PDB file of C-alpha atoms in Angstrom:
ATOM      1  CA  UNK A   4     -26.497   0.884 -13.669  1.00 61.00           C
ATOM      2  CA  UNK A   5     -26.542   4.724 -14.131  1.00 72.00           C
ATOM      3  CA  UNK A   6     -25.646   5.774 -10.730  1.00 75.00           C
ATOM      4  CA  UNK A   7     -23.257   2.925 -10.645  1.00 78.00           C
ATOM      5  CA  UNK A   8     -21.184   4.472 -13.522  1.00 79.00           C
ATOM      6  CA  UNK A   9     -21.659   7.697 -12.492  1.00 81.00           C
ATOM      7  CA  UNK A  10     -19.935   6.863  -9.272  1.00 81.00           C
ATOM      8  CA  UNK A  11     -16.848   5.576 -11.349  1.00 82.00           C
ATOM      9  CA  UNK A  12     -16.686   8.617 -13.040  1.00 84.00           C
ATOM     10  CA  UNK A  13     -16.768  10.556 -10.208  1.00 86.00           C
ATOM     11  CA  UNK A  14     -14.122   8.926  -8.239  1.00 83.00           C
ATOM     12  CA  UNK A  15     -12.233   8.991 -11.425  1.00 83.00           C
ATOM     13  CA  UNK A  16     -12.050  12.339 -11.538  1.00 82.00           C
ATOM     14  CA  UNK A  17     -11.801  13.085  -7.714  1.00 83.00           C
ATOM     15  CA  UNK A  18      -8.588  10.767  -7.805  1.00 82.00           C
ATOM     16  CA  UNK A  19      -7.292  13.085 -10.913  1.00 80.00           C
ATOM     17  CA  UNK A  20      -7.617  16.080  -9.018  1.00 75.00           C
ATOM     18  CA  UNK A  21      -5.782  14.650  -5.588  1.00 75.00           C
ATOM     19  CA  UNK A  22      -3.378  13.748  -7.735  1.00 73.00           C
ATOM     20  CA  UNK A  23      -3.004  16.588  -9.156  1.00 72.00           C
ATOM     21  CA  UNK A  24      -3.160  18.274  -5.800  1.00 66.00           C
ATOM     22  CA  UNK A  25      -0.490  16.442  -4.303  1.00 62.00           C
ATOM     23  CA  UNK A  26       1.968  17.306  -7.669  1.00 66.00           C
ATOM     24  CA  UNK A  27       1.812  20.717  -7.412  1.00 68.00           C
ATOM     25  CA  UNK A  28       2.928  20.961  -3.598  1.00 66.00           C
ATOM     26  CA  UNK A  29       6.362  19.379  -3.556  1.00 66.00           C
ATOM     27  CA  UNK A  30       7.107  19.709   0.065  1.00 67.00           C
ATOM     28  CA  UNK A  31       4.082  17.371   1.264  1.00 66.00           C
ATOM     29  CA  UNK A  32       4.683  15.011  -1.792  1.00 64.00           C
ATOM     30  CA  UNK A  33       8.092  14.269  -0.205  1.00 70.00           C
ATOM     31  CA  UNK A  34       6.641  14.318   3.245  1.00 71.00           C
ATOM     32  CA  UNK A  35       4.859  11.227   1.677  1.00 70.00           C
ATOM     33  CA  UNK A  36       6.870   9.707  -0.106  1.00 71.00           C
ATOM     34  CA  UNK A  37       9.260   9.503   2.926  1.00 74.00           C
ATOM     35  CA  UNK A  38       6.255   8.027   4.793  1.00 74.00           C
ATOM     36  CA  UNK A  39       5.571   5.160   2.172  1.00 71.00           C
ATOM     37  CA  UNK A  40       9.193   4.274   1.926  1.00 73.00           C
ATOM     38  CA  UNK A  41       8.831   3.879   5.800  1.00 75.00           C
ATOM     39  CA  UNK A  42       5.351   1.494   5.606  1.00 74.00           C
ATOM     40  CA  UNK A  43       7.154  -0.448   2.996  1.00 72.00           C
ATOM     41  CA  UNK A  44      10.157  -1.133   4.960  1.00 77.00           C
ATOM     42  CA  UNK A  45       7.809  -2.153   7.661  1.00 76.00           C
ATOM     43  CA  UNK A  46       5.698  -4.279   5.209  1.00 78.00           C
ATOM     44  CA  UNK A  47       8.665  -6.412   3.647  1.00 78.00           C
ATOM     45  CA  UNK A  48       9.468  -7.157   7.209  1.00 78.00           C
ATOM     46  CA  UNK A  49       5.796  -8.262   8.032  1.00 80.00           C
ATOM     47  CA  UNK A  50       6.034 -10.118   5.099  1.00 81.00           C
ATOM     48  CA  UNK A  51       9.144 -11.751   5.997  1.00 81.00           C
ATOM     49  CA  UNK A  52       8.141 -13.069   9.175  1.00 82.00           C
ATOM     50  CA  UNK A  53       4.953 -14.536   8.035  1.00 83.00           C
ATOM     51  CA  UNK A  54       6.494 -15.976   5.881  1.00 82.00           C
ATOM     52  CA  UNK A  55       8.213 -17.491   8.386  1.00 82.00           C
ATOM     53  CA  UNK A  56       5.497 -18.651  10.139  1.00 83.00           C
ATOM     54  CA  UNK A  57       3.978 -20.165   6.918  1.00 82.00           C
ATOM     55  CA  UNK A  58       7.368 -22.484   6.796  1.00 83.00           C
ATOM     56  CA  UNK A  59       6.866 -23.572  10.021  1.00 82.00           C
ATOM     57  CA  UNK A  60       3.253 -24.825   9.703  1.00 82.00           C
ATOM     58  CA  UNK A  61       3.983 -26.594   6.569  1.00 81.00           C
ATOM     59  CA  UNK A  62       6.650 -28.444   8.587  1.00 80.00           C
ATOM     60  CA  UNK A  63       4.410 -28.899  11.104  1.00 79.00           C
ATOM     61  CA  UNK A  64       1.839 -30.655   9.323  1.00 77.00           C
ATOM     62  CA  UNK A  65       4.540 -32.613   6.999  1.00 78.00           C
ATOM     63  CA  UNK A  66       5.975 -34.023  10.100  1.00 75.00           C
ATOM     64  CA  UNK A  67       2.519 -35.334  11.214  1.00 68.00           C
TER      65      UNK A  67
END
């Protein structure tokens, strides 16, 4: 149980200091941010067209 808390304080803190990393250099925080914005245009669009899919095996199965 020791090591197992000491591993959540040490990712704690190794996430702090990435963060903290990545705040004080604008340039590749935007470089990122631009990136995510990207993957989450992507991901609605994955989303969308399972969602799709989804509808159409419910209809599937109704119709059966």
């Amino acid at each position: 149980m020791k090591s197992f808390t000491m591993g959540i304080v040490t990712g704690g803190l190794m996430t702090a200091i990435g963060i903290g990393c990545l705040l004080q250099d604008q340039k590749y925080y935007q470089s990122i941010k631009k990136k995510g914005n990207k993957i989450m245009k992507k991901g609605k669009h994955m989303a969308r067209k399972a969602e799709n899919v989804v509808e159409d095996a419910v209809d599937d199965l109704l119709e059966l």
